[in-house]
Phi, psi and omega in degrees: 000121183258116179211158177222121174269103181293318176195149175213134182136183183292346178269007176137145182228132176194127180226136180248129177251131177051025175076356187232349182244124174254122175253124186069146181219066184249027181237172177291155179298327179304324181288348178260004185307321185281346187234341193297331182289336182266351185296141175255331183203149175243124178257121184249148187250304182204174195278347183302142188305325182283359175236342186221084180274108188297322179295319180292318179296320177299318179294319177299319180297328179283312184287330182232074187296344178252005181296136181271144176237133176243135180199164172280171190300333185288351181251356186299310182300318180292324176297317179297319177297333178281355178100007178282130179294133181304329180294341181263005182255122175260112180274114186254156181245146180303131174085354179261142180264136182240129186256117177253018180086284181278349179207159175230149178226155174215116178291148180238133179288127176238169189233100182236195176268002170222161177305136188208155175215160169248188181217141161263133180234133180237116183207139178051043180061021177248150178240126181234144173232136184233120181212118175221165175058063178208151182270347183205156172243019182303132178085358181255128174233152178206076186286130172058039173285161181280325183218130178244115175249092191230141184299139169219075191289322180219163186294302180196179184296326180293316179296318179297316181299324183291337182243357182295135181287332177196174183292328180296313178299314182300315181295319181296316180299314181299325184268002181225353184221161181260144173273159175296325179300313180294312183296324180299317178297318179295318179299316181297332179275354185234328185293148170263178183296332183253012182286150171248156174209157173222132171286120181264160171056041178292142181291314185283142179290146175208174182286107183296344178298339180288340187233000187292315188249143174207131178209096181053041180253084183294335181287357174299333179295343181293346175300341182232062185302327182297325179290315180296320180297318179295321178298317179296318179299319179297317180297314181297319182295317180298319185280335180255356181058037180263062184297341181295343180300332187251011179281000000 
């Protein structure tokens, strides 16, 4: 699986899949210099600046006048204001699959403080799911996908409470973002043995060089050994019926 996370977090989000699909466009145009000429489609999620950089989108519309943009209805007007030709905008609906020949996409309903969606992407016999900025993944399954790009904004409620500046901030984060604890449980219920994953939109700063590039690197999952170990324990327990391990 060939992907590049250009940036993820509150300072901007942009991920490129197989060199031709851009999901989210919340970074400066300069950060897209290496990839924008090869892009076939841009998948947009919601209006927040760190996912929808209006200046960058305007520049893309100028530099790539035939580039396609896919979004749900809530972003169409803003795209047009950015200078994107309406003929280049594909308005997609939640739960419907769209076939572009070399790739297919399906928007997923997410729950943020503004209308938001994630995407299932199918390309080169690979299955990818991308979901950030949501308070829940209830009702969403993605069994045995090749790549999971799913939000892990904070460790858990206890960690968030310990650093929250006030109750308003804490409440907003809990109601608009996913914890690593929550996402980990969801991942364990969906990942296959050869799946890769990355926690997206992490609150704490880290060295982005650790997550920028990926190409069939299954050992990338080792960045989160504690999750894999727990997954292995669960598997071992089910097969040996040693439920006492978790008592």
